[in-house]
PDB file of C-alpha atoms and ligand atoms in Angstrom:
ATOM      1  CA  MET A   1       0.097   0.044   0.102  1.00 92.00           C
ATOM      2  CA  PRO A   2       1.013   3.425  -0.934  1.00 95.00           C
ATOM      3  CA  THR A   3       1.941   6.100   1.695  1.00 96.00           C
ATOM      4  CA  THR A   4      -0.451   8.598  -0.182  1.00 96.00           C
ATOM      5  CA  HIS A   5      -0.875  12.347   1.561  1.00 97.00           C
ATOM      6  CA  GLU A   6      -3.583  15.102   0.809  1.00 96.00           C
ATOM      7  CA  GLY A   7      -5.034  17.923   2.259  1.00 96.00           C
ATOM      8  CA  ASP A   8      -8.820  17.831   3.388  1.00 94.00           C
ATOM      9  CA  MET A   9     -11.326  20.674   2.837  1.00 96.00           C
ATOM     10  CA  LEU A  10     -11.446  21.830   6.031  1.00 96.00           C
ATOM     11  CA  ALA A  11     -10.605  25.701   6.940  1.00 97.00           C
ATOM     12  CA  ARG A  12     -10.598  25.177  10.805  1.00 94.00           C
ATOM     13  CA  GLU A  13      -8.131  27.946  11.500  1.00 88.00           C
ATOM     14  CA  ALA A  14      -6.061  28.184   8.236  1.00 97.00           C
ATOM     15  CA  LYS A  15      -4.022  31.929   8.091  1.00 98.00           C
ATOM     16  CA  ILE A  16      -4.456  32.781   4.666  1.00 98.00           C
ATOM     17  CA  ALA A  17      -3.425  36.810   3.563  1.00 98.00           C
ATOM     18  CA  LEU A  18      -5.175  37.422  -0.021  1.00 98.00           C
ATOM     19  CA  VAL A  19      -3.669  40.113  -2.756  1.00 98.00           C
ATOM     20  CA  VAL A  20      -6.661  41.880  -4.159  1.00 98.00           C
ATOM     21  CA  ALA A  21      -5.288  43.546  -8.157  1.00 98.00           C
ATOM     22  CA  ARG A  22      -7.293  46.839  -7.865  1.00 98.00           C
ATOM     23  CA  PHE A  23      -8.029  47.358 -11.897  1.00 96.00           C
ATOM     24  CA  ASN A  24     -10.690  45.424 -13.345  1.00 96.00           C
ATOM     25  CA  ASP A  25     -12.310  45.968  -9.383  1.00 97.00           C
ATOM     26  CA  PHE A  26     -15.682  45.105 -11.715  1.00 97.00           C
ATOM     27  CA  ILE A  27     -14.130  41.361 -11.045  1.00 97.00           C
ATOM     28  CA  THR A  28     -12.166  41.018  -9.479  1.00 98.00           C
ATOM     29  CA  GLY A  29     -14.099  42.414  -6.522  1.00 98.00           C
ATOM     30  CA  LYS A  30     -15.815  38.829  -7.109  1.00 97.00           C
ATOM     31  CA  LEU A  31     -13.663  36.806  -7.271  1.00 98.00           C
ATOM     32  CA  LEU A  32     -12.647  38.403  -3.188  1.00 98.00           C
ATOM     33  CA  ASP A  33     -16.237  38.246  -2.344  1.00 97.00           C
ATOM     34  CA  ALA A  34     -16.654  33.978  -3.565  1.00 97.00           C
ATOM     35  CA  ALA A  35     -12.700  33.784  -1.640  1.00 98.00           C
ATOM     36  CA  VAL A  36     -14.197  34.749   1.521  1.00 98.00           C
ATOM     37  CA  ASP A  37     -17.224  33.526   1.161  1.00 97.00           C
ATOM     38  CA  THR A  38     -15.806  30.064  -0.070  1.00 97.00           C
ATOM     39  CA  TYR A  39     -13.553  30.314   3.508  1.00 98.00           C
ATOM     40  CA  ALA A  40     -16.336  30.825   5.738  1.00 97.00           C
ATOM     41  CA  ARG A  41     -18.741  27.820   3.571  1.00 97.00           C
ATOM     42  CA  LEU A  42     -15.712  26.047   4.421  1.00 98.00           C
ATOM     43  CA  GLY A  43     -16.053  26.386   8.210  1.00 97.00           C
ATOM     44  CA  GLY A  44     -13.530  29.358   8.476  1.00 97.00           C
ATOM     45  CA  ASP A  45     -14.054  32.265  11.050  1.00 96.00           C
ATOM     46  CA  THR A  46     -13.413  35.461   7.944  1.00 97.00           C
ATOM     47  CA  ASP A  47     -11.895  37.323  11.074  1.00 96.00           C
ATOM     48  CA  ALA A  48      -8.659  35.224   9.967  1.00 96.00           C
ATOM     49  CA  LEU A  49      -8.231  36.613   7.130  1.00 98.00           C
ATOM     50  CA  THR A  50      -5.855  39.276   5.924  1.00 98.00           C
ATOM     51  CA  VAL A  51      -7.115  41.449   2.861  1.00 98.00           C
ATOM     52  CA  VAL A  52      -3.934  43.554   1.012  1.00 98.00           C
ATOM     53  CA  HIS A  53      -5.033  45.706  -2.098  1.00 98.00           C
ATOM     54  CA  VAL A  54      -2.685  46.473  -5.016  1.00 98.00           C
ATOM     55  CA  PRO A  55      -3.197  48.994  -7.522  1.00 98.00           C
ATOM     56  CA  GLY A  56      -2.628  46.230 -10.434  1.00 97.00           C
ATOM     57  CA  SER A  57      -1.422  42.255 -11.749  1.00 97.00           C
ATOM     58  CA  PHE A  58       1.920  43.446 -11.950  1.00 97.00           C
ATOM     59  CA  GLU A  59       2.278  44.187  -8.221  1.00 98.00           C
ATOM     60  CA  ILE A  60       0.744  41.089  -7.234  1.00 98.00           C
ATOM     61  CA  PRO A  61       3.983  39.006  -7.136  1.00 98.00           C
ATOM     62  CA  VAL A  62       6.507  41.285  -4.944  1.00 98.00           C
ATOM     63  CA  THR A  63       2.748  41.852  -2.937  1.00 98.00           C
ATOM     64  CA  ALA A  64       2.594  38.674  -2.308  1.00 98.00           C
ATOM     65  CA  LYS A  65       6.470  37.636  -1.857  1.00 98.00           C
ATOM     66  CA  ARG A  66       6.844  39.886   1.509  1.00 98.00           C
ATOM     67  CA  LEU A  67       3.285  38.000   3.066  1.00 98.00           C
ATOM     68  CA  ALA A  68       5.026  35.238   2.519  1.00 98.00           C
ATOM     69  CA  GLU A  69       8.718  35.901   4.048  1.00 98.00           C
ATOM     70  CA  SER A  70       6.664  37.508   7.028  1.00 98.00           C
ATOM     71  CA  GLY A  71       5.953  34.329   8.553  1.00 98.00           C
ATOM     72  CA  ALA A  72       2.317  34.769   9.382  1.00 98.00           C
ATOM     73  CA  PHE A  73       0.015  33.395   6.890  1.00 98.00           C
ATOM     74  CA  ASP A  74      -0.217  29.272   5.821  1.00 98.00           C
ATOM     75  CA  ALA A  75      -1.092  30.365   2.558  1.00 98.00           C
ATOM     76  CA  VAL A  76      -1.407  33.730  -0.198  1.00 98.00           C
ATOM     77  CA  ILE A  77      -3.989  33.788  -2.922  1.00 98.00           C
ATOM     78  CA  CYS A  78      -2.859  35.974  -5.535  1.00 98.00           C
ATOM     79  CA  LEU A  79      -6.565  37.305  -7.370  1.00 98.00           C
ATOM     80  CA  GLY A  80      -6.304  39.796  -9.601  1.00 98.00           C
ATOM     81  CA  CYS A  81      -7.810  39.933 -13.620  1.00 97.00           C
ATOM     82  CA  VAL A  82      -5.942  40.787 -17.147  1.00 96.00           C
ATOM     83  CA  ILE A  83      -7.839  41.301 -20.278  1.00 94.00           C
ATOM     84  CA  ARG A  84      -6.066  41.124 -23.565  1.00 91.00           C
ATOM     85  CA  GLY A  85      -8.746  43.726 -25.186  1.00 78.00           C
ATOM     86  CA  ALA A  86      -7.927  46.010 -22.170  1.00 61.00           C
ATOM     87  CA  THR A  87      -4.487  46.681 -22.938  1.00 64.00           C
ATOM     88  CA  SER A  88      -1.113  46.207 -25.234  1.00 70.00           C
ATOM     89  CA  HIS A  89       1.011  45.358 -22.447  1.00 81.00           C
ATOM     90  CA  TYR A  90      -1.471  42.321 -21.402  1.00 86.00           C
ATOM     91  CA  ASP A  91       1.266  39.764 -22.419  1.00 87.00           C
ATOM     92  CA  TYR A  92       3.779  42.015 -20.070  1.00 91.00           C
ATOM     93  CA  VAL A  93       0.975  42.121 -17.283  1.00 94.00           C
ATOM     94  CA  ALA A  94      -0.303  38.615 -17.654  1.00 94.00           C
ATOM     95  CA  GLY A  95       3.523  36.828 -17.700  1.00 94.00           C
ATOM     96  CA  GLU A  96       5.032  38.975 -14.601  1.00 95.00           C
ATOM     97  CA  ALA A  97       1.795  38.370 -12.673  1.00 97.00           C
ATOM     98  CA  ALA A  98       2.033  34.848 -12.834  1.00 97.00           C
ATOM     99  CA  LYS A  99       5.751  34.008 -13.265  1.00 97.00           C
ATOM    100  CA  GLY A 100       5.987  36.365 -10.151  1.00 98.00           C
ATOM    101  CA  VAL A 101       3.536  34.166  -8.393  1.00 98.00           C
ATOM    102  CA  GLY A 102       4.939  31.016  -9.762  1.00 98.00           C
ATOM    103  CA  GLN A 103       8.761  32.399  -8.007  1.00 98.00           C
ATOM    104  CA  VAL A 104       7.440  33.504  -4.477  1.00 98.00           C
ATOM    105  CA  ALA A 105       5.938  29.910  -4.468  1.00 98.00           C
ATOM    106  CA  MET A 106       8.981  27.924  -4.505  1.00 98.00           C
ATOM    107  CA  GLN A 107      11.524  30.871  -3.782  1.00 98.00           C
ATOM    108  CA  THR A 108       9.545  31.145   0.075  1.00 98.00           C
ATOM    109  CA  GLY A 109       8.016  27.003   0.321  1.00 98.00           C
ATOM    110  CA  VAL A 110       4.041  29.148   1.263  1.00 98.00           C
ATOM    111  CA  PRO A 111       1.659  27.426  -1.062  1.00 98.00           C
ATOM    112  CA  THR A 112       1.299  30.898  -3.214  1.00 98.00           C
ATOM    113  CA  ILE A 113      -2.232  30.195  -5.089  1.00 98.00           C
ATOM    114  CA  PHE A 114      -2.887  32.407  -9.038  1.00 98.00           C
ATOM    115  CA  GLY A 115      -6.157  32.974  -9.054  1.00 98.00           C
ATOM    116  CA  VAL A 116      -5.701  36.332 -11.516  1.00 98.00           C
ATOM    117  CA  ILE A 117      -7.784  35.671 -14.492  1.00 97.00           C
ATOM    118  CA  THR A 118      -6.151  36.441 -18.051  1.00 96.00           C
ATOM    119  CA  ALA A 119      -8.663  36.746 -20.742  1.00 95.00           C
ATOM    120  CA  ASP A 120      -9.265  37.837 -24.055  1.00 92.00           C
ATOM    121  CA  THR A 121     -12.259  39.523 -23.790  1.00 93.00           C
ATOM    122  CA  LEU A 122     -14.399  41.499 -21.230  1.00 93.00           C
ATOM    123  CA  GLU A 123     -17.261  38.193 -21.901  1.00 94.00           C
ATOM    124  CA  GLN A 124     -14.249  35.323 -20.679  1.00 95.00           C
ATOM    125  CA  ALA A 125     -13.307  37.549 -17.736  1.00 95.00           C
ATOM    126  CA  ILE A 126     -16.781  37.660 -16.131  1.00 95.00           C
ATOM    127  CA  GLU A 127     -17.804  33.974 -17.300  1.00 94.00           C
ATOM    128  CA  ARG A 128     -15.095  33.303 -14.587  1.00 95.00           C
ATOM    129  CA  ALA A 129     -16.012  35.319 -12.415  1.00 94.00           C
ATOM    130  CA  GLY A 130     -19.488  33.731 -11.352  1.00 90.00           C
ATOM    131  CA  SER A 131     -20.551  32.586 -14.074  1.00 84.00           C
ATOM    132  CA  LYS A 132     -20.390  30.426 -16.971  1.00 78.00           C
ATOM    133  CA  GLN A 133     -17.201  28.936 -15.817  1.00 84.00           C
ATOM    134  CA  GLY A 134     -17.234  29.439 -12.183  1.00 92.00           C
ATOM    135  CA  ASN A 135     -15.929  31.644 -10.018  1.00 96.00           C
ATOM    136  CA  GLN A 136     -12.075  31.362 -10.010  1.00 97.00           C
ATOM    137  CA  GLY A 137     -11.446  33.309  -6.362  1.00 98.00           C
ATOM    138  CA  ALA A 138     -14.270  30.317  -5.138  1.00 97.00           C
ATOM    139  CA  LYS A 139     -11.450  27.650  -6.661  1.00 98.00           C
ATOM    140  CA  ALA A 140      -8.226  30.214  -5.563  1.00 98.00           C
ATOM    141  CA  MET A 141      -9.562  29.459  -1.872  1.00 98.00           C
ATOM    142  CA  THR A 142     -10.678  25.868  -1.668  1.00 98.00           C
ATOM    143  CA  ALA A 143      -7.125  25.210  -3.272  1.00 98.00           C
ATOM    144  CA  ALA A 144      -5.341  27.270  -0.683  1.00 98.00           C
ATOM    145  CA  ILE A 145      -6.731  25.059   1.924  1.00 98.00           C
ATOM    146  CA  GLU A 146      -6.470  22.160   0.359  1.00 98.00           C
ATOM    147  CA  MET A 147      -2.636  23.234   0.375  1.00 98.00           C
ATOM    148  CA  VAL A 148      -2.678  23.903   3.914  1.00 98.00           C
ATOM    149  CA  ASN A 149      -4.266  20.772   4.887  1.00 98.00           C
ATOM    150  CA  LEU A 150      -1.847  18.663   3.319  1.00 98.00           C
ATOM    151  CA  PHE A 151       1.401  20.906   4.171  1.00 98.00           C
ATOM    152  CA  LYS A 152       0.524  20.291   6.885  1.00 96.00           C
ATOM    153  CA  THR A 153       1.032  16.429   6.495  1.00 96.00           C
ATOM    154  CA  LEU A 154       3.862  16.572   4.464  1.00 96.00           C
TER     155      LEU A 154
HETATM  156  N1  INI B   1      -3.862  45.496 -14.357  1.00 83.45           N
HETATM  157  C1  INI B   1      -4.300  44.700 -13.869  1.00 83.45           C
HETATM  158  O1  INI B   1      -4.347  44.360 -13.012  1.00 83.45           O
HETATM  159  N2  INI B   1      -5.546  44.257 -15.365  1.00 83.45           N
HETATM  160  C2  INI B   1      -5.065  44.775 -16.569  1.00 83.45           C
HETATM  161  O2  INI B   1      -5.647  44.611 -17.245  1.00 83.45           O
HETATM  162  C3  INI B   1      -4.163  45.693 -16.678  1.00 83.45           C
HETATM  163  N3  INI B   1      -3.864  46.474 -17.865  1.00 83.45           N
HETATM  164  O3  INI B   1      -4.980  46.645 -18.656  1.00 83.45           O
HETATM  165  O4  INI B   1      -2.391  47.531 -18.270  1.00 83.45           O
HETATM  166  C4  INI B   1      -3.221  46.260 -14.990  1.00 83.45           C
HETATM  167  N4  INI B   1      -2.290  47.179 -15.749  1.00 83.45           N
HETATM  168  C5  INI B   1      -1.616  48.069 -14.776  1.00 83.45           C
HETATM  169  C6  INI B   1      -0.554  47.189 -14.219  1.00 83.45           C
HETATM  170  O5  INI B   1      -1.284  45.776 -13.343  1.00 83.45           O
HETATM  171  C7  INI B   1       0.456  47.858 -12.775  1.00 83.45           C
HETATM  172  O6  INI B   1      -0.621  48.439 -11.796  1.00 83.45           O
HETATM  173  C8  INI B   1       0.805  49.541 -13.723  1.00 83.45           C
HETATM  174  O7  INI B   1       1.307  48.842 -14.633  1.00 83.45           O
HETATM  175  C9  INI B   1       2.126  50.419 -12.686  1.00 83.45           C
HETATM  176  O8  INI B   1       3.087  48.940 -12.485  1.00 83.45           O
END
């Protein structure tokens, strides 16, 4: 029989920081609301959450790094929305956000969750913020809680 590890889906007292981009805040606000709601639905007390607002997705990685390095959090969730149609520097902003969040996770060892919507159109972004494709914020919170609980077993 293999030794198997997995994280359960109970929020318990998990200390989670959420970094939220203000850019496209009509979308990122919906991601934040769903993430907080998911934490509560999974049994957590939302007083244990810390929310940090940053200007845009480009500023997410450096902020997530600071939070992860503080030692105060079991996981950091990154929420943003980059829409291709809305910017000529989509590739830079989206690319730096994705690469940067991955680097934070690898450099700090703290689960750092990529909840940044990267969409070609506004319609696609809306679909991932609570309509057809679910809500990226809720998915990010479930991933964070699973990782926090998984790491407790490793
Ligand atoms: N930031 C986003 O989060 N999403 C975007 O779609 C976006 N666009 O379109 O440019 C965006 N730009 C701002 C960027 O993240 C920085 O805040 C800015 O460049 C200052 O460093």
